[in-house]
mmCIF file of C-alpha atoms in Angstrom:
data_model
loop_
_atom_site.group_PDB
_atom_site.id
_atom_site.type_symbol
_atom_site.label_atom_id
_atom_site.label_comp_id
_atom_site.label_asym_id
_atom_site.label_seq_id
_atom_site.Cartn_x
_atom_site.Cartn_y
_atom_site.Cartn_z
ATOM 1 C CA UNK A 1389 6.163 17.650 -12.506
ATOM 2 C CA UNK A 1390 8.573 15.913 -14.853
ATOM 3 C CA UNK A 1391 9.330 12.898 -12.629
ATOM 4 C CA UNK A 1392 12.008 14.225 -11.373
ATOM 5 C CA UNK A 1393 13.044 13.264 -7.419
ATOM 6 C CA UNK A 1394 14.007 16.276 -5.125
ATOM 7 C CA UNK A 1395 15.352 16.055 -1.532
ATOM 8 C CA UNK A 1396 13.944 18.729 1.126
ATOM 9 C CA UNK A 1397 14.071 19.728 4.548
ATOM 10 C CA UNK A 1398 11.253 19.234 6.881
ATOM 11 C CA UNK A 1399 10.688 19.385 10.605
ATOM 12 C CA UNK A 1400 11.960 16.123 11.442
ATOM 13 C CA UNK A 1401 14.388 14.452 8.643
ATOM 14 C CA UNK A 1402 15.335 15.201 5.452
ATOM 15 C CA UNK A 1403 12.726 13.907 3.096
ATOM 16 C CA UNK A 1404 13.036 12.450 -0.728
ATOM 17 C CA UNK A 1405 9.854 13.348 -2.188
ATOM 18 C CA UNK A 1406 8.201 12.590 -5.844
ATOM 19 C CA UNK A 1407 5.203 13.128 -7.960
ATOM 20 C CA UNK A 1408 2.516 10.533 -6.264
ATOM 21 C CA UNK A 1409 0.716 10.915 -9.736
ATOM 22 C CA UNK A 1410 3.597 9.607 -11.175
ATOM 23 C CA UNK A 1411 4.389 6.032 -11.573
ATOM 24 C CA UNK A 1412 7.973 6.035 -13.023
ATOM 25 C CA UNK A 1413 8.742 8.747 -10.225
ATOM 26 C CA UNK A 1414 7.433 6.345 -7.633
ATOM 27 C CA UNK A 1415 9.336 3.605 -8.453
ATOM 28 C CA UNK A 1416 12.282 5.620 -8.441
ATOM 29 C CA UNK A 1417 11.657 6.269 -4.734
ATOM 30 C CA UNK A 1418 11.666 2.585 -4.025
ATOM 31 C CA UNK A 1419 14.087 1.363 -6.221
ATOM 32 C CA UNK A 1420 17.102 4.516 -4.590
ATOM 33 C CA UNK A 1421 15.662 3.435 -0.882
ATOM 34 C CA UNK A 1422 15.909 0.080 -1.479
ATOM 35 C CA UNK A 1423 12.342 0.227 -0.370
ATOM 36 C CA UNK A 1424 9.809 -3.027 0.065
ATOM 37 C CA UNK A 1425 7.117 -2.705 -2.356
ATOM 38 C CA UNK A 1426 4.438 -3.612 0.542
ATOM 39 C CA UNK A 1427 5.756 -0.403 2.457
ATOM 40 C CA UNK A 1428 3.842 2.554 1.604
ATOM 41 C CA UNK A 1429 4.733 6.422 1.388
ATOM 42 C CA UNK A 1430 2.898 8.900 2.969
ATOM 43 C CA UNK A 1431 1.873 11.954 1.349
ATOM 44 C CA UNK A 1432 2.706 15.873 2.410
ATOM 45 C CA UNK A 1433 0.668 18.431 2.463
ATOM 46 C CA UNK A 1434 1.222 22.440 2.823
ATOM 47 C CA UNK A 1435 -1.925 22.755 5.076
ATOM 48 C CA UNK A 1436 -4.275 20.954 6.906
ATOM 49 C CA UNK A 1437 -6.988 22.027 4.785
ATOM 50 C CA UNK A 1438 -5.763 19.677 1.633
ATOM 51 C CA UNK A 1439 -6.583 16.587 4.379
ATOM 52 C CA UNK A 1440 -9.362 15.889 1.862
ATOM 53 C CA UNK A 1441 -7.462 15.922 -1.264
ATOM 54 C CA UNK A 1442 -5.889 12.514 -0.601
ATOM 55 C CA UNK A 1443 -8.281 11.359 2.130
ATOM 56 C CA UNK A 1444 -12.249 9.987 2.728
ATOM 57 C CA UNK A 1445 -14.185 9.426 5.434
ATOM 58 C CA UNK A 1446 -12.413 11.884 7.812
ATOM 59 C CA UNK A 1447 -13.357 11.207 10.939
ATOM 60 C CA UNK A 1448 -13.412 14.072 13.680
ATOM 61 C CA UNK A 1449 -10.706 12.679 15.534
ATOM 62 C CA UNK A 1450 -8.558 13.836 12.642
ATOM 63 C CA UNK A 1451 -9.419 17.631 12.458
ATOM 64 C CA UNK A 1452 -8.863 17.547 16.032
ATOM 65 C CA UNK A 1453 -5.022 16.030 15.877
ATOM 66 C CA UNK A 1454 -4.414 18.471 12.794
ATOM 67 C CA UNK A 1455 -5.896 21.783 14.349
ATOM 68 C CA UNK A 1456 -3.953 20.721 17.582
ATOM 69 C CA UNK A 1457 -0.379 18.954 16.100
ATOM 70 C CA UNK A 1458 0.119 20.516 12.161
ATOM 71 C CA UNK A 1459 2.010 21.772 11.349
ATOM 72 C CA UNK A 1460 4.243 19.291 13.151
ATOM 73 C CA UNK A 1461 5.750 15.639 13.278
ATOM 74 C CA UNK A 1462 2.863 13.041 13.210
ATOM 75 C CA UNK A 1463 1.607 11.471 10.220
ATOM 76 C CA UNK A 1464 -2.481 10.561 10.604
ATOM 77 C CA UNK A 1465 -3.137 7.532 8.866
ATOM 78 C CA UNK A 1466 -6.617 7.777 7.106
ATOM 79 C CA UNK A 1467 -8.855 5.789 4.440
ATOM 80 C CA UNK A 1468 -7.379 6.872 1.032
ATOM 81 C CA UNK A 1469 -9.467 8.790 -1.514
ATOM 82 C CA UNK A 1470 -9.385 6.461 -5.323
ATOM 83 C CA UNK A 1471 -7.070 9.516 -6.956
ATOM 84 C CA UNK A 1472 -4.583 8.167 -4.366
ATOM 85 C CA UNK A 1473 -2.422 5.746 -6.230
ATOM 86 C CA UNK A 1474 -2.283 2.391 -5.179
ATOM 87 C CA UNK A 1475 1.580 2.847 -5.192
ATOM 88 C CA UNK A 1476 1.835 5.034 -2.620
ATOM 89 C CA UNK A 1477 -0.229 3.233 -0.275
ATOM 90 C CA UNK A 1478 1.152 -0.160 -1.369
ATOM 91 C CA UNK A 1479 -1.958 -1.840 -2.240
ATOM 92 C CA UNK A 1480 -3.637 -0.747 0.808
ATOM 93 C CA UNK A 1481 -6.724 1.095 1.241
ATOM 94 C CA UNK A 1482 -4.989 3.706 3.813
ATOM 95 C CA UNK A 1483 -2.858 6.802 3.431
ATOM 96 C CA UNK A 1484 -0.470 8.512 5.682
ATOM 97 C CA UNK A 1485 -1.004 11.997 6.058
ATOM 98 C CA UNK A 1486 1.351 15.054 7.755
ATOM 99 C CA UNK A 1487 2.258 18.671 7.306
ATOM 100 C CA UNK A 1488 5.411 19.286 8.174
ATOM 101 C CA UNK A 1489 6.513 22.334 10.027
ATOM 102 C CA UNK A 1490 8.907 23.569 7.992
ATOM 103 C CA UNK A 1491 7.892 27.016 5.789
ATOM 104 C CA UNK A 1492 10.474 26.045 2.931
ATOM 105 C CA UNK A 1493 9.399 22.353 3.162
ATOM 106 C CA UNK A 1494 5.450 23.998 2.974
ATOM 107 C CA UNK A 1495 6.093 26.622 0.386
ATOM 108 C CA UNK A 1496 7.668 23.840 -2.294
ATOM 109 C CA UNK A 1497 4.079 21.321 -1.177
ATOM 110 C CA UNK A 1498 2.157 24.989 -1.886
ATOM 111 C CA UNK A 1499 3.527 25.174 -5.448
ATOM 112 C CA UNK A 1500 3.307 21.638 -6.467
ATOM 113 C CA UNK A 1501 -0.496 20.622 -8.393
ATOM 114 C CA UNK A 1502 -0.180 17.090 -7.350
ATOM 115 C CA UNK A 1503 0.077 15.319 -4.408
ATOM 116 C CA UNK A 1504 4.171 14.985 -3.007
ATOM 117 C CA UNK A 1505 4.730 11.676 -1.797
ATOM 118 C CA UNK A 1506 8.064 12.136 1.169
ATOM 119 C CA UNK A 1507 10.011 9.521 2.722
ATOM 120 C CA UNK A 1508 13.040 9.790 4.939
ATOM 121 C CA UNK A 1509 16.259 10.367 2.516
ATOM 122 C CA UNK A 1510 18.016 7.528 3.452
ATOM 123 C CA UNK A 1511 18.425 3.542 2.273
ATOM 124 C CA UNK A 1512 15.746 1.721 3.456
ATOM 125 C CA UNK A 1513 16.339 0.077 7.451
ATOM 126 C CA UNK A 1514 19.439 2.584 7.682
ATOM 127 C CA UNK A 1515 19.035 5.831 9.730
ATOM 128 C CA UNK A 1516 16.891 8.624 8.724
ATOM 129 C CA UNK A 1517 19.335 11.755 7.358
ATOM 130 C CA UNK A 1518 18.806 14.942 9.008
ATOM 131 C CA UNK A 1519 21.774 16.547 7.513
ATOM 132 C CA UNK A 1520 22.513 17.613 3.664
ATOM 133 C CA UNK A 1521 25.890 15.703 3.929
ATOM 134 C CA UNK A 1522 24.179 12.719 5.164
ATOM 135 C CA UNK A 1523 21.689 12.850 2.193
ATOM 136 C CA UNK A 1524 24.851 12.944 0.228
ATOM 137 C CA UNK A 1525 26.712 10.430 1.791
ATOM 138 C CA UNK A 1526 24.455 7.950 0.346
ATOM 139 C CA UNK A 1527 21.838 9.680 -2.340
ATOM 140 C CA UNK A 1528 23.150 12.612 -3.868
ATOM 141 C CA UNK A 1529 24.151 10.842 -7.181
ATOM 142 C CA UNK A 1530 20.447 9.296 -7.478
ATOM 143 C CA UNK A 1531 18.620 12.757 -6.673
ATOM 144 C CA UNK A 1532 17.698 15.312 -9.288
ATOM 145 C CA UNK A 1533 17.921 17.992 -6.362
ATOM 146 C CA UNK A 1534 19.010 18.417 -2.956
ATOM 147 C CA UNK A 1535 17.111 21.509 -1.325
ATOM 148 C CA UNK A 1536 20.062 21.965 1.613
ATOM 149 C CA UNK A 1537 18.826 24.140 4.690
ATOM 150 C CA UNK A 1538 21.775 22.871 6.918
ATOM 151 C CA UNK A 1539 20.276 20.183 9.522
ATOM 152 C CA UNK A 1540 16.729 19.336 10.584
ATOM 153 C CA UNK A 1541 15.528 21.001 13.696
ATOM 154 C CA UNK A 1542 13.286 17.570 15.336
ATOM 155 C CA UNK A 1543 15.967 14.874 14.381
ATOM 156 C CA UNK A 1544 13.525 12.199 14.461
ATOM 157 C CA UNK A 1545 10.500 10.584 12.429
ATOM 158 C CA UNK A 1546 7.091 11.665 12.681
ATOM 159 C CA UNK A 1547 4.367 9.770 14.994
ATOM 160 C CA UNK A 1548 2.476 7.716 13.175
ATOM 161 C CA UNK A 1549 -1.170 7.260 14.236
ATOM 162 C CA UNK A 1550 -3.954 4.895 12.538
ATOM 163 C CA UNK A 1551 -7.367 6.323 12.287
ATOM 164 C CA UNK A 1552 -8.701 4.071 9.896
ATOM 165 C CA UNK A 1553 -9.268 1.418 11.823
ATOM 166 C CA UNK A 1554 -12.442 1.080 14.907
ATOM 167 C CA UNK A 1555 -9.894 2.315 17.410
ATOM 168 C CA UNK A 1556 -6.629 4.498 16.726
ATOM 169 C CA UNK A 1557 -3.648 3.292 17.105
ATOM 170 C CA UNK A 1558 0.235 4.600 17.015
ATOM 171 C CA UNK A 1559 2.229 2.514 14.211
ATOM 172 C CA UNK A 1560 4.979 4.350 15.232
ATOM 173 C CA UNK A 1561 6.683 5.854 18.233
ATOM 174 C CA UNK A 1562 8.018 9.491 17.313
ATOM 175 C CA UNK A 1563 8.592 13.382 18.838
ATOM 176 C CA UNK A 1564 4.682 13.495 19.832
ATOM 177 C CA UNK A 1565 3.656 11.123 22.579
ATOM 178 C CA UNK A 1566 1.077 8.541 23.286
ATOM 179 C CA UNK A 1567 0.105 10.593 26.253
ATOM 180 C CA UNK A 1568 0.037 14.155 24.072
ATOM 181 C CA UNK A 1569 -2.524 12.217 21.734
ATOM 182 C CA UNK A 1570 -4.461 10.665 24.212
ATOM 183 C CA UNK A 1571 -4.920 14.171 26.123
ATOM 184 C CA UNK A 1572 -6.470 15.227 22.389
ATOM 185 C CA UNK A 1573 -8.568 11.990 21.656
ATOM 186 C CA UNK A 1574 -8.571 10.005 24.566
ATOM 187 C CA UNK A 1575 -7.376 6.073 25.622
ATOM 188 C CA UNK A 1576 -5.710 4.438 22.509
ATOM 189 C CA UNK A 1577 -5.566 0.944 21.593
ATOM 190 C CA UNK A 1578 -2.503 -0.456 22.191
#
């Protein structure tokens, strides 16, 4: 609550997460990645139910990816709600969404009162750390904490998948497929 940047396990890569209330945290986050402004952060959450903390105009497509795929690794990519800061979502009028499936990861989102902005623990283009010692390797002096439950089980980032525009569309290739989408939604853009 402080402003203080912790480092956590999740389901897919170790994640460096801050207050997304808090701007001084925030631009910690992109100043240690060496993080472009213009690239957002998504946002955490400990259950799927807190989709409308962050987000507006849900659209059913998205309750049917989160009762089917969260927990889990893919980020949904909605229309922001106005207590999202502009920040995290870089100026843009979307936010990425995901719960990972991780308890300890889920049980530090549960306690926080604000929304936890997570991005990969690594320097910005370099690969995404899915060990303690590779969060350390290249972070650990910049961190407040490092949360270390030895190495992340899926390896890999999350799916990313746009709802916010008129059709979805994946941003970014990750552990759940085009095909294991499409078999939830149907045909997506490409």
């Amino acid at each position: 609550a402080q402003g203080g940047l912790v480092v956590l396990p999740t389901d897919t890569v170790y994640g460096l997460a801050a207050n997304a209330n808090l701007e001084s945290a925030l631009r910690r986050v992109f100043a240690i990645k060496q993080r472009p402004g213009d690239n957002p952060l998504p946002i955490l959450l400990a259950d799927a139910d807190d989709i409308t903390r962050a987000a507006v105009e849900i659209p059913a497509l998205a309750h049917e990816l989160a009762a089917r795929f969260w927990p889990g690794p893919l980020t949904i990519v909605l229309r922001k709600s106005s207590s999202v800061s502009d920040l995290v979502t870089a100026g843009q009028p979307t936010v990425g969404l995901r719960v990972p499936d991780h308890s300890l990861a889920r049980s530090v989102l549960r306690y926080c009162d604000f929304p936890v902005a997570v991005t990969s623990a690594n320097l910005s283009g370099e690969p995404a750390a899915t060990t303690p010692e590779q969060v350390c390797a290249t972070l650990s002096e910049q961190v407040d904490l490092l949360i270390d439950d030895g190495p992340c089980a899926g390896g890999a980032p999350s799916t990313v998948l746009d709802l916010a525009g008129a059709r979805p569309r994946v941003v970014r290739d990750g552990p759940v497929s085009q095909q294991d989408l499409e078999a939830v939604i149907g045909p997506i853009a490409d």
